[in-house]
mmCIF file with all atom_site columns, C-alpha atoms in Angstrom:
data_model
loop_
_atom_site.group_PDB
_atom_site.id
_atom_site.type_symbol
_atom_site.label_atom_id
_atom_site.label_alt_id
_atom_site.label_comp_id
_atom_site.label_asym_id
_atom_site.label_entity_id
_atom_site.label_seq_id
_atom_site.pdbx_PDB_ins_code
_atom_site.Cartn_x
_atom_site.Cartn_y
_atom_site.Cartn_z
_atom_site.occupancy
_atom_site.B_iso_or_equiv
_atom_site.pdbx_formal_charge
_atom_site.auth_seq_id
_atom_site.auth_comp_id
_atom_site.auth_asym_id
_atom_site.auth_atom_id
_atom_site.pdbx_PDB_model_num
ATOM 1   C CA . MET X 1 1   ? 60.876 -55.360 -2.095  1.00 78.00 ? 1   MET X CA 1
ATOM 2   C CA . ALA X 1 2   ? 57.566 -54.334 -3.662  1.00 86.00 ? 2   ALA X CA 1
ATOM 3   C CA . LEU X 1 3   ? 57.291 -57.628 -5.532  1.00 86.00 ? 3   LEU X CA 1
ATOM 4   C CA . LEU X 1 4   ? 58.613 -60.065 -2.929  1.00 83.00 ? 4   LEU X CA 1
ATOM 5   C CA . GLY X 1 5   ? 55.885 -61.936 -1.131  1.00 82.00 ? 5   GLY X CA 1
ATOM 6   C CA . THR X 1 6   ? 53.356 -61.278 -3.901  1.00 83.00 ? 6   THR X CA 1
ATOM 7   C CA . PRO X 1 7   ? 52.247 -63.516 -6.783  1.00 80.00 ? 7   PRO X CA 1
ATOM 8   C CA . TRP X 1 8   ? 54.231 -61.176 -9.026  1.00 85.00 ? 8   TRP X CA 1
ATOM 9   C CA . ALA X 1 9   ? 57.579 -62.125 -7.483  1.00 84.00 ? 9   ALA X CA 1
ATOM 10  C CA . GLU X 1 10  ? 57.946 -64.570 -10.385 1.00 82.00 ? 10  GLU X CA 1
ATOM 11  C CA . LEU X 1 11  ? 58.728 -61.558 -12.557 1.00 85.00 ? 11  LEU X CA 1
ATOM 12  C CA . LEU X 1 12  ? 62.113 -61.468 -10.851 1.00 84.00 ? 12  LEU X CA 1
ATOM 13  C CA . GLU X 1 13  ? 62.980 -64.775 -12.505 1.00 79.00 ? 13  GLU X CA 1
ATOM 14  C CA . SER X 1 14  ? 64.694 -64.424 -15.847 1.00 64.00 ? 14  SER X CA 1
ATOM 15  C CA . PRO X 1 15  ? 62.844 -65.412 -17.895 1.00 62.00 ? 15  PRO X CA 1
ATOM 16  C CA . ALA X 1 16  ? 59.661 -65.423 -15.870 1.00 61.00 ? 16  ALA X CA 1
ATOM 17  C CA . ALA X 1 17  ? 57.310 -68.368 -16.326 1.00 62.00 ? 17  ALA X CA 1
ATOM 18  C CA . ALA X 1 18  ? 54.014 -67.009 -17.591 1.00 61.00 ? 18  ALA X CA 1
ATOM 19  C CA . GLY X 1 19  ? 52.124 -69.990 -16.196 1.00 68.00 ? 19  GLY X CA 1
ATOM 20  C CA . LYS X 1 20  ? 53.124 -69.097 -12.645 1.00 75.00 ? 20  LYS X CA 1
ATOM 21  C CA . LEU X 1 21  ? 51.668 -65.597 -12.776 1.00 80.00 ? 21  LEU X CA 1
ATOM 22  C CA . PRO X 1 22  ? 48.092 -64.472 -12.169 1.00 81.00 ? 22  PRO X CA 1
ATOM 23  C CA . GLN X 1 23  ? 46.129 -63.019 -15.065 1.00 83.00 ? 23  GLN X CA 1
ATOM 24  C CA . PHE X 1 24  ? 47.621 -59.672 -16.043 1.00 85.00 ? 24  PHE X CA 1
ATOM 25  C CA . ASP X 1 25  ? 44.334 -57.907 -15.378 1.00 86.00 ? 25  ASP X CA 1
ATOM 26  C CA . GLU X 1 26  ? 44.661 -58.903 -11.731 1.00 90.00 ? 26  GLU X CA 1
ATOM 27  C CA . PHE X 1 27  ? 47.765 -56.774 -11.254 1.00 91.00 ? 27  PHE X CA 1
ATOM 28  C CA . ARG X 1 28  ? 47.305 -53.939 -8.745  1.00 91.00 ? 28  ARG X CA 1
ATOM 29  C CA . ASP X 1 29  ? 49.697 -51.583 -7.008  1.00 90.00 ? 29  ASP X CA 1
ATOM 30  C CA . GLU X 1 30  ? 49.611 -50.995 -3.260  1.00 90.00 ? 30  GLU X CA 1
ATOM 31  C CA . ALA X 1 31  ? 46.776 -48.494 -3.654  1.00 89.00 ? 31  ALA X CA 1
ATOM 32  C CA . GLY X 1 32  ? 44.702 -50.964 -5.647  1.00 91.00 ? 32  GLY X CA 1
ATOM 33  C CA . HIS X 1 33  ? 45.245 -49.110 -8.927  1.00 91.00 ? 33  HIS X CA 1
ATOM 34  C CA . ARG X 1 34  ? 45.617 -50.733 -12.317 1.00 92.00 ? 34  ARG X CA 1
ATOM 35  C CA . ARG X 1 35  ? 46.372 -48.844 -15.517 1.00 93.00 ? 35  ARG X CA 1
ATOM 36  C CA . GLU X 1 36  ? 45.635 -49.819 -19.091 1.00 93.00 ? 36  GLU X CA 1
ATOM 37  C CA . ILE X 1 37  ? 49.365 -49.931 -19.806 1.00 95.00 ? 37  ILE X CA 1
ATOM 38  C CA . ASP X 1 38  ? 50.052 -52.529 -17.078 1.00 95.00 ? 38  ASP X CA 1
ATOM 39  C CA . ARG X 1 39  ? 49.121 -55.643 -19.046 1.00 93.00 ? 39  ARG X CA 1
ATOM 40  C CA . TYR X 1 40  ? 51.400 -54.702 -21.942 1.00 95.00 ? 40  TYR X CA 1
ATOM 41  C CA . LEU X 1 41  ? 54.452 -54.012 -19.791 1.00 95.00 ? 41  LEU X CA 1
ATOM 42  C CA . LEU X 1 42  ? 53.876 -57.271 -17.911 1.00 93.00 ? 42  LEU X CA 1
ATOM 43  C CA . ALA X 1 43  ? 53.358 -59.201 -21.137 1.00 91.00 ? 43  ALA X CA 1
ATOM 44  C CA . HIS X 1 44  ? 56.605 -57.779 -22.514 1.00 92.00 ? 44  HIS X CA 1
ATOM 45  C CA . LEU X 1 45  ? 58.527 -58.852 -19.408 1.00 90.00 ? 45  LEU X CA 1
ATOM 46  C CA . VAL X 1 46  ? 57.108 -62.356 -19.539 1.00 88.00 ? 46  VAL X CA 1
ATOM 47  C CA . GLY X 1 47  ? 57.356 -62.719 -23.319 1.00 86.00 ? 47  GLY X CA 1
ATOM 48  C CA . VAL X 1 48  ? 53.728 -63.401 -24.200 1.00 85.00 ? 48  VAL X CA 1
ATOM 49  C CA . SER X 1 49  ? 51.456 -61.598 -26.652 1.00 84.00 ? 49  SER X CA 1
ATOM 50  C CA . PRO X 1 50  ? 48.605 -59.704 -24.983 1.00 85.00 ? 50  PRO X CA 1
ATOM 51  C CA . GLN X 1 51  ? 45.233 -58.788 -26.395 1.00 86.00 ? 51  GLN X CA 1
ATOM 52  C CA . SER X 1 52  ? 45.060 -55.899 -28.857 1.00 89.00 ? 52  SER X CA 1
ATOM 53  C CA . PRO X 1 53  ? 44.558 -52.417 -27.375 1.00 89.00 ? 53  PRO X CA 1
ATOM 54  C CA . PRO X 1 54  ? 41.317 -50.501 -27.910 1.00 88.00 ? 54  PRO X CA 1
ATOM 55  C CA . ALA X 1 55  ? 41.044 -48.488 -31.118 1.00 88.00 ? 55  ALA X CA 1
ATOM 56  C CA . ASN X 1 56  ? 41.149 -45.220 -29.177 1.00 90.00 ? 56  ASN X CA 1
ATOM 57  C CA . ALA X 1 57  ? 44.242 -46.140 -27.166 1.00 92.00 ? 57  ALA X CA 1
ATOM 58  C CA . GLY X 1 58  ? 46.757 -43.384 -26.492 1.00 92.00 ? 58  GLY X CA 1
ATOM 59  C CA . THR X 1 59  ? 50.183 -43.374 -28.092 1.00 92.00 ? 59  THR X CA 1
ATOM 60  C CA . ASP X 1 60  ? 51.798 -44.895 -25.001 1.00 94.00 ? 60  ASP X CA 1
ATOM 61  C CA . VAL X 1 61  ? 49.407 -47.844 -24.844 1.00 94.00 ? 61  VAL X CA 1
ATOM 62  C CA . ALA X 1 62  ? 49.625 -48.381 -28.615 1.00 91.00 ? 62  ALA X CA 1
ATOM 63  C CA . LEU X 1 63  ? 53.433 -48.458 -28.535 1.00 92.00 ? 63  LEU X CA 1
ATOM 64  C CA . TRP X 1 64  ? 53.600 -50.855 -25.597 1.00 94.00 ? 64  TRP X CA 1
ATOM 65  C CA . ALA X 1 65  ? 51.024 -53.152 -27.157 1.00 91.00 ? 65  ALA X CA 1
ATOM 66  C CA . ARG X 1 66  ? 53.225 -53.358 -30.252 1.00 89.00 ? 66  ARG X CA 1
ATOM 67  C CA . ILE X 1 67  ? 56.347 -53.991 -28.173 1.00 91.00 ? 67  ILE X CA 1
ATOM 68  C CA . ALA X 1 68  ? 54.603 -56.754 -26.234 1.00 91.00 ? 68  ALA X CA 1
ATOM 69  C CA . SER X 1 69  ? 53.443 -58.348 -29.480 1.00 88.00 ? 69  SER X CA 1
ATOM 70  C CA . GLY X 1 70  ? 56.999 -58.399 -30.834 1.00 83.00 ? 70  GLY X CA 1
ATOM 71  C CA . SER X 1 71  ? 56.403 -55.826 -33.588 1.00 74.00 ? 71  SER X CA 1
ATOM 72  C CA . ARG X 1 72  ? 59.100 -53.238 -34.309 1.00 65.00 ? 72  ARG X CA 1
ATOM 73  C CA . ASP X 1 73  ? 58.364 -51.776 -37.752 1.00 62.00 ? 73  ASP X CA 1
ATOM 74  C CA . PHE X 1 74  ? 55.348 -49.756 -36.665 1.00 61.00 ? 74  PHE X CA 1
ATOM 75  C CA . PHE X 1 75  ? 57.112 -46.905 -34.925 1.00 63.00 ? 75  PHE X CA 1
ATOM 76  C CA . TRP X 1 76  ? 57.375 -44.570 -37.884 1.00 60.00 ? 76  TRP X CA 1
ATOM 77  C CA . THR X 1 77  ? 53.587 -44.736 -38.293 1.00 64.00 ? 77  THR X CA 1
ATOM 78  C CA . GLU X 1 78  ? 52.839 -44.283 -34.586 1.00 66.00 ? 78  GLU X CA 1
ATOM 79  C CA . ILE X 1 79  ? 55.152 -41.328 -33.947 1.00 76.00 ? 79  ILE X CA 1
ATOM 80  C CA . ASP X 1 80  ? 55.993 -38.324 -36.082 1.00 71.00 ? 80  ASP X CA 1
ATOM 81  C CA . ALA X 1 81  ? 59.644 -38.129 -37.094 1.00 73.00 ? 81  ALA X CA 1
ATOM 82  C CA . ASN X 1 82  ? 59.320 -34.397 -37.816 1.00 77.00 ? 82  ASN X CA 1
ATOM 83  C CA . ARG X 1 83  ? 58.433 -33.231 -34.312 1.00 84.00 ? 83  ARG X CA 1
ATOM 84  C CA . PRO X 1 84  ? 60.438 -33.615 -31.105 1.00 88.00 ? 84  PRO X CA 1
ATOM 85  C CA . TRP X 1 85  ? 57.737 -35.049 -28.851 1.00 91.00 ? 85  TRP X CA 1
ATOM 86  C CA . LEU X 1 86  ? 56.256 -38.538 -29.134 1.00 92.00 ? 86  LEU X CA 1
ATOM 87  C CA . VAL X 1 87  ? 52.658 -38.333 -27.897 1.00 92.00 ? 87  VAL X CA 1
ATOM 88  C CA . ARG X 1 88  ? 50.368 -37.484 -30.779 1.00 87.00 ? 88  ARG X CA 1
ATOM 89  C CA . GLU X 1 89  ? 47.429 -36.481 -28.529 1.00 89.00 ? 89  GLU X CA 1
ATOM 90  C CA . ARG X 1 90  ? 49.457 -34.196 -26.263 1.00 89.00 ? 90  ARG X CA 1
ATOM 91  C CA . ASP X 1 91  ? 47.209 -31.146 -26.786 1.00 89.00 ? 91  ASP X CA 1
ATOM 92  C CA . ASP X 1 92  ? 44.346 -33.025 -25.115 1.00 91.00 ? 92  ASP X CA 1
ATOM 93  C CA . LEU X 1 93  ? 46.302 -33.929 -21.973 1.00 92.00 ? 93  LEU X CA 1
ATOM 94  C CA . THR X 1 94  ? 47.235 -32.167 -18.754 1.00 92.00 ? 94  THR X CA 1
ATOM 95  C CA . ILE X 1 95  ? 50.938 -31.490 -18.235 1.00 92.00 ? 95  ILE X CA 1
ATOM 96  C CA . GLU X 1 96  ? 51.200 -34.338 -15.711 1.00 92.00 ? 96  GLU X CA 1
ATOM 97  C CA . THR X 1 97  ? 49.492 -36.886 -17.936 1.00 92.00 ? 97  THR X CA 1
ATOM 98  C CA . TRP X 1 98  ? 51.417 -35.737 -20.993 1.00 93.00 ? 98  TRP X CA 1
ATOM 99  C CA . THR X 1 99  ? 54.772 -35.895 -19.201 1.00 94.00 ? 99  THR X CA 1
ATOM 100 C CA . GLN X 1 100 ? 54.150 -39.432 -18.033 1.00 94.00 ? 100 GLN X CA 1
ATOM 101 C CA . ALA X 1 101 ? 52.930 -40.464 -21.481 1.00 94.00 ? 101 ALA X CA 1
ATOM 102 C CA . GLU X 1 102 ? 56.081 -39.018 -23.116 1.00 95.00 ? 102 GLU X CA 1
ATOM 103 C CA . LEU X 1 103 ? 58.338 -40.885 -20.710 1.00 97.00 ? 103 LEU X CA 1
ATOM 104 C CA . CYS X 1 104 ? 56.299 -44.045 -21.199 1.00 96.00 ? 104 CYS X CA 1
ATOM 105 C CA . CYS X 1 105 ? 56.579 -43.755 -24.998 1.00 95.00 ? 105 CYS X CA 1
ATOM 106 C CA . LEU X 1 106 ? 60.324 -43.183 -24.780 1.00 96.00 ? 106 LEU X CA 1
ATOM 107 C CA . HIS X 1 107 ? 60.634 -46.307 -22.641 1.00 97.00 ? 107 HIS X CA 1
ATOM 108 C CA . ALA X 1 108 ? 58.803 -48.292 -25.328 1.00 94.00 ? 108 ALA X CA 1
ATOM 109 C CA . LEU X 1 109 ? 61.028 -46.744 -27.997 1.00 92.00 ? 109 LEU X CA 1
ATOM 110 C CA . SER X 1 110 ? 64.072 -48.134 -26.191 1.00 94.00 ? 110 SER X CA 1
ATOM 111 C CA . HIS X 1 111 ? 62.877 -51.613 -27.182 1.00 93.00 ? 111 HIS X CA 1
ATOM 112 C CA . ALA X 1 112 ? 62.415 -50.743 -30.856 1.00 87.00 ? 112 ALA X CA 1
ATOM 113 C CA . GLY X 1 113 ? 65.940 -51.590 -31.945 1.00 84.00 ? 113 GLY X CA 1
ATOM 114 C CA . PRO X 1 114 ? 69.069 -49.721 -33.066 1.00 86.00 ? 114 PRO X CA 1
ATOM 115 C CA . LYS X 1 115 ? 67.512 -48.184 -36.189 1.00 85.00 ? 115 LYS X CA 1
ATOM 116 C CA . LEU X 1 116 ? 65.425 -45.912 -33.997 1.00 86.00 ? 116 LEU X CA 1
ATOM 117 C CA . LYS X 1 117 ? 68.207 -44.976 -31.596 1.00 90.00 ? 117 LYS X CA 1
ATOM 118 C CA . PRO X 1 118 ? 68.678 -41.527 -33.212 1.00 89.00 ? 118 PRO X CA 1
ATOM 119 C CA . ARG X 1 119 ? 64.966 -40.810 -32.722 1.00 90.00 ? 119 ARG X CA 1
ATOM 120 C CA . ALA X 1 120 ? 65.140 -42.016 -29.127 1.00 92.00 ? 120 ALA X CA 1
ATOM 121 C CA . ASP X 1 121 ? 68.235 -39.915 -28.453 1.00 95.00 ? 121 ASP X CA 1
ATOM 122 C CA . ALA X 1 122 ? 66.551 -36.818 -29.889 1.00 94.00 ? 122 ALA X CA 1
ATOM 123 C CA . ALA X 1 123 ? 63.462 -37.374 -27.743 1.00 95.00 ? 123 ALA X CA 1
ATOM 124 C CA . THR X 1 124 ? 65.587 -37.949 -24.630 1.00 97.00 ? 124 THR X CA 1
ATOM 125 C CA . ASP X 1 125 ? 67.551 -34.743 -25.163 1.00 97.00 ? 125 ASP X CA 1
ATOM 126 C CA . TRP X 1 126 ? 64.380 -32.772 -25.899 1.00 96.00 ? 126 TRP X CA 1
ATOM 127 C CA . MET X 1 127 ? 62.769 -33.933 -22.653 1.00 96.00 ? 127 MET X CA 1
ATOM 128 C CA . ILE X 1 128 ? 65.768 -32.709 -20.687 1.00 96.00 ? 128 ILE X CA 1
ATOM 129 C CA . GLU X 1 129 ? 65.103 -29.208 -22.006 1.00 95.00 ? 129 GLU X CA 1
ATOM 130 C CA . HIS X 1 130 ? 61.302 -29.139 -21.971 1.00 94.00 ? 130 HIS X CA 1
ATOM 131 C CA . LEU X 1 131 ? 59.812 -31.589 -19.437 1.00 93.00 ? 131 LEU X CA 1
ATOM 132 C CA . GLN X 1 132 ? 60.340 -31.604 -15.692 1.00 89.00 ? 132 GLN X CA 1
ATOM 133 C CA . PRO X 1 133 ? 60.440 -35.087 -14.117 1.00 86.00 ? 133 PRO X CA 1
ATOM 134 C CA . ASP X 1 134 ? 58.428 -33.687 -11.186 1.00 82.00 ? 134 ASP X CA 1
ATOM 135 C CA . ASN X 1 135 ? 55.491 -33.242 -13.567 1.00 77.00 ? 135 ASN X CA 1
ATOM 136 C CA . ALA X 1 136 ? 55.099 -37.020 -13.940 1.00 76.00 ? 136 ALA X CA 1
ATOM 137 C CA . THR X 1 137 ? 53.218 -39.273 -11.543 1.00 77.00 ? 137 THR X CA 1
ATOM 138 C CA . ASN X 1 138 ? 56.165 -40.840 -9.725  1.00 90.00 ? 138 ASN X CA 1
ATOM 139 C CA . HIS X 1 139 ? 56.669 -43.765 -12.090 1.00 95.00 ? 139 HIS X CA 1
ATOM 140 C CA . PRO X 1 140 ? 60.278 -43.964 -13.341 1.00 96.00 ? 140 PRO X CA 1
ATOM 141 C CA . TRP X 1 141 ? 59.572 -44.562 -17.023 1.00 97.00 ? 141 TRP X CA 1
ATOM 142 C CA . SER X 1 142 ? 62.684 -44.309 -19.245 1.00 97.00 ? 142 SER X CA 1
ATOM 143 C CA . ILE X 1 143 ? 65.161 -43.935 -16.397 1.00 97.00 ? 143 ILE X CA 1
ATOM 144 C CA . HIS X 1 144 ? 67.537 -46.181 -18.350 1.00 98.00 ? 144 HIS X CA 1
ATOM 145 C CA . MET X 1 145 ? 67.367 -43.913 -21.391 1.00 97.00 ? 145 MET X CA 1
ATOM 146 C CA . PHE X 1 146 ? 68.648 -40.939 -19.435 1.00 97.00 ? 146 PHE X CA 1
ATOM 147 C CA . LEU X 1 147 ? 71.387 -43.086 -17.896 1.00 96.00 ? 147 LEU X CA 1
ATOM 148 C CA . ARG X 1 148 ? 72.434 -44.264 -21.351 1.00 95.00 ? 148 ARG X CA 1
ATOM 149 C CA . ARG X 1 149 ? 72.695 -40.733 -22.681 1.00 96.00 ? 149 ARG X CA 1
ATOM 150 C CA . ALA X 1 150 ? 74.550 -39.645 -19.550 1.00 96.00 ? 150 ALA X CA 1
ATOM 151 C CA . ALA X 1 151 ? 77.106 -42.387 -20.157 1.00 94.00 ? 151 ALA X CA 1
ATOM 152 C CA . GLU X 1 152 ? 77.365 -41.724 -23.887 1.00 94.00 ? 152 GLU X CA 1
ATOM 153 C CA . ILE X 1 153 ? 77.833 -37.974 -23.824 1.00 96.00 ? 153 ILE X CA 1
ATOM 154 C CA . GLY X 1 154 ? 79.066 -37.427 -20.264 1.00 96.00 ? 154 GLY X CA 1
ATOM 155 C CA . SER X 1 155 ? 76.008 -35.379 -19.338 1.00 97.00 ? 155 SER X CA 1
ATOM 156 C CA . ASP X 1 156 ? 75.359 -34.516 -15.703 1.00 97.00 ? 156 ASP X CA 1
ATOM 157 C CA . GLU X 1 157 ? 71.930 -33.199 -16.738 1.00 97.00 ? 157 GLU X CA 1
ATOM 158 C CA . HIS X 1 158 ? 70.829 -36.582 -18.021 1.00 97.00 ? 158 HIS X CA 1
ATOM 159 C CA . ARG X 1 159 ? 72.185 -38.339 -14.927 1.00 97.00 ? 159 ARG X CA 1
ATOM 160 C CA . LEU X 1 160 ? 70.408 -35.909 -12.595 1.00 97.00 ? 160 LEU X CA 1
ATOM 161 C CA . TYR X 1 161 ? 67.173 -36.375 -14.534 1.00 97.00 ? 161 TYR X CA 1
ATOM 162 C CA . ALA X 1 162 ? 67.435 -40.133 -13.977 1.00 97.00 ? 162 ALA X CA 1
ATOM 163 C CA . GLU X 1 163 ? 68.152 -39.563 -10.296 1.00 96.00 ? 163 GLU X CA 1
ATOM 164 C CA . ALA X 1 164 ? 65.079 -37.334 -10.017 1.00 96.00 ? 164 ALA X CA 1
ATOM 165 C CA . LEU X 1 165 ? 62.908 -40.036 -11.595 1.00 96.00 ? 165 LEU X CA 1
ATOM 166 C CA . LEU X 1 166 ? 64.194 -42.570 -9.077  1.00 95.00 ? 166 LEU X CA 1
ATOM 167 C CA . HIS X 1 167 ? 63.801 -40.187 -6.148  1.00 95.00 ? 167 HIS X CA 1
ATOM 168 C CA . ASN X 1 168 ? 60.206 -39.421 -7.115  1.00 94.00 ? 168 ASN X CA 1
ATOM 169 C CA . ALA X 1 169 ? 59.428 -43.137 -7.343  1.00 94.00 ? 169 ALA X CA 1
ATOM 170 C CA . VAL X 1 170 ? 60.597 -43.935 -3.806  1.00 93.00 ? 170 VAL X CA 1
ATOM 171 C CA . ILE X 1 171 ? 59.684 -40.813 -1.867  1.00 91.00 ? 171 ILE X CA 1
ATOM 172 C CA . SER X 1 172 ? 56.121 -41.805 -0.900  1.00 87.00 ? 172 SER X CA 1
ATOM 173 C CA . LEU X 1 173 ? 56.748 -45.305 0.485   1.00 88.00 ? 173 LEU X CA 1
ATOM 174 C CA . GLY X 1 174 ? 60.489 -45.175 1.101   1.00 91.00 ? 174 GLY X CA 1
ATOM 175 C CA . ARG X 1 175 ? 60.828 -47.648 -1.763  1.00 92.00 ? 175 ARG X CA 1
ATOM 176 C CA . ALA X 1 176 ? 59.405 -48.090 -5.241  1.00 93.00 ? 176 ALA X CA 1
ATOM 177 C CA . ASP X 1 177 ? 55.722 -48.982 -5.383  1.00 93.00 ? 177 ASP X CA 1
ATOM 178 C CA . ARG X 1 178 ? 54.780 -52.255 -7.081  1.00 94.00 ? 178 ARG X CA 1
ATOM 179 C CA . PHE X 1 179 ? 54.212 -50.779 -10.526 1.00 95.00 ? 179 PHE X CA 1
ATOM 180 C CA . SER X 1 180 ? 57.380 -48.664 -10.361 1.00 95.00 ? 180 SER X CA 1
ATOM 181 C CA . ALA X 1 181 ? 59.271 -51.812 -9.367  1.00 94.00 ? 181 ALA X CA 1
ATOM 182 C CA . VAL X 1 182 ? 58.099 -53.510 -12.561 1.00 95.00 ? 182 VAL X CA 1
ATOM 183 C CA . ILE X 1 183 ? 59.243 -50.494 -14.605 1.00 97.00 ? 183 ILE X CA 1
ATOM 184 C CA . LEU X 1 184 ? 62.629 -50.500 -12.856 1.00 96.00 ? 184 LEU X CA 1
ATOM 185 C CA . LEU X 1 185 ? 62.962 -54.236 -13.452 1.00 94.00 ? 185 LEU X CA 1
ATOM 186 C CA . ASP X 1 186 ? 62.527 -53.730 -17.187 1.00 95.00 ? 186 ASP X CA 1
ATOM 187 C CA . SER X 1 187 ? 64.928 -50.759 -17.170 1.00 96.00 ? 187 SER X CA 1
ATOM 188 C CA . GLY X 1 188 ? 67.542 -52.722 -15.247 1.00 94.00 ? 188 GLY X CA 1
ATOM 189 C CA . ARG X 1 189 ? 67.365 -55.662 -17.607 1.00 92.00 ? 189 ARG X CA 1
ATOM 190 C CA . TRP X 1 190 ? 67.685 -53.307 -20.562 1.00 95.00 ? 190 TRP X CA 1
ATOM 191 C CA . LEU X 1 191 ? 70.816 -51.760 -19.042 1.00 95.00 ? 191 LEU X CA 1
ATOM 192 C CA . GLN X 1 192 ? 72.305 -55.208 -18.439 1.00 91.00 ? 192 GLN X CA 1
ATOM 193 C CA . ARG X 1 193 ? 72.132 -55.817 -22.176 1.00 88.00 ? 193 ARG X CA 1
ATOM 194 C CA . GLN X 1 194 ? 74.128 -52.631 -22.916 1.00 83.00 ? 194 GLN X CA 1
ATOM 195 C CA . PRO X 1 195 ? 77.799 -53.245 -22.122 1.00 69.00 ? 195 PRO X CA 1
ATOM 196 C CA . GLU X 1 196 ? 78.781 -49.745 -23.170 1.00 63.00 ? 196 GLU X CA 1
ATOM 197 C CA . VAL X 1 197 ? 76.380 -48.315 -20.587 1.00 59.00 ? 197 VAL X CA 1
ATOM 198 C CA . ARG X 1 198 ? 77.452 -50.676 -17.807 1.00 56.00 ? 198 ARG X CA 1
ATOM 199 C CA . SER X 1 199 ? 81.009 -49.471 -18.205 1.00 54.00 ? 199 SER X CA 1
ATOM 200 C CA . GLY X 1 200 ? 80.065 -45.790 -18.345 1.00 54.00 ? 200 GLY X CA 1
ATOM 201 C CA . SER X 1 201 ? 80.670 -43.411 -15.482 1.00 48.00 ? 201 SER X CA 1
ATOM 202 C CA . ALA X 1 202 ? 76.978 -42.530 -15.243 1.00 47.00 ? 202 ALA X CA 1
ATOM 203 C CA . CYS X 1 203 ? 76.161 -46.004 -13.906 1.00 49.00 ? 203 CYS X CA 1
#
């Protein structure tokens, strides 16, 4: 609903035609906000390579820029395999900003391929124990990752975490805002490519 009637409704086509969309920097949510991460998520959905991120980009922006460019081998240099969290600059962030950045990074990690599934699973399970979804800013990053783990290990905790992310995304407007709708679109398409998740009880 958030995308219908807007120039961004073309994203609902699979695959979307990049030529039919406005410039990525023109994307705004209902409040007129645009985030640095937006262009990379949109580019990933459309299948085009965006411009490089700034040198001081946060971990979340750096990961999504790599995903949008089609690169997968960078993850071990961008994230530390020896610590449970993903955001390298977490000590400089507020709890809300850090929580959203962690969820955003995990979402990017879901597109990194099967070799990094153990790292993604570890991060997903760690977030269940240490990060409250209410601390994020109502964007349902990584909702599909919690649904996958719920289906794989039969975890009510992971399913409830996903439900909380969805609830937070729709509570303000009674539906997902435009940016949350784009996130959910990517999550839904990811789930459609996972037959073992589609058949799981969590979904």
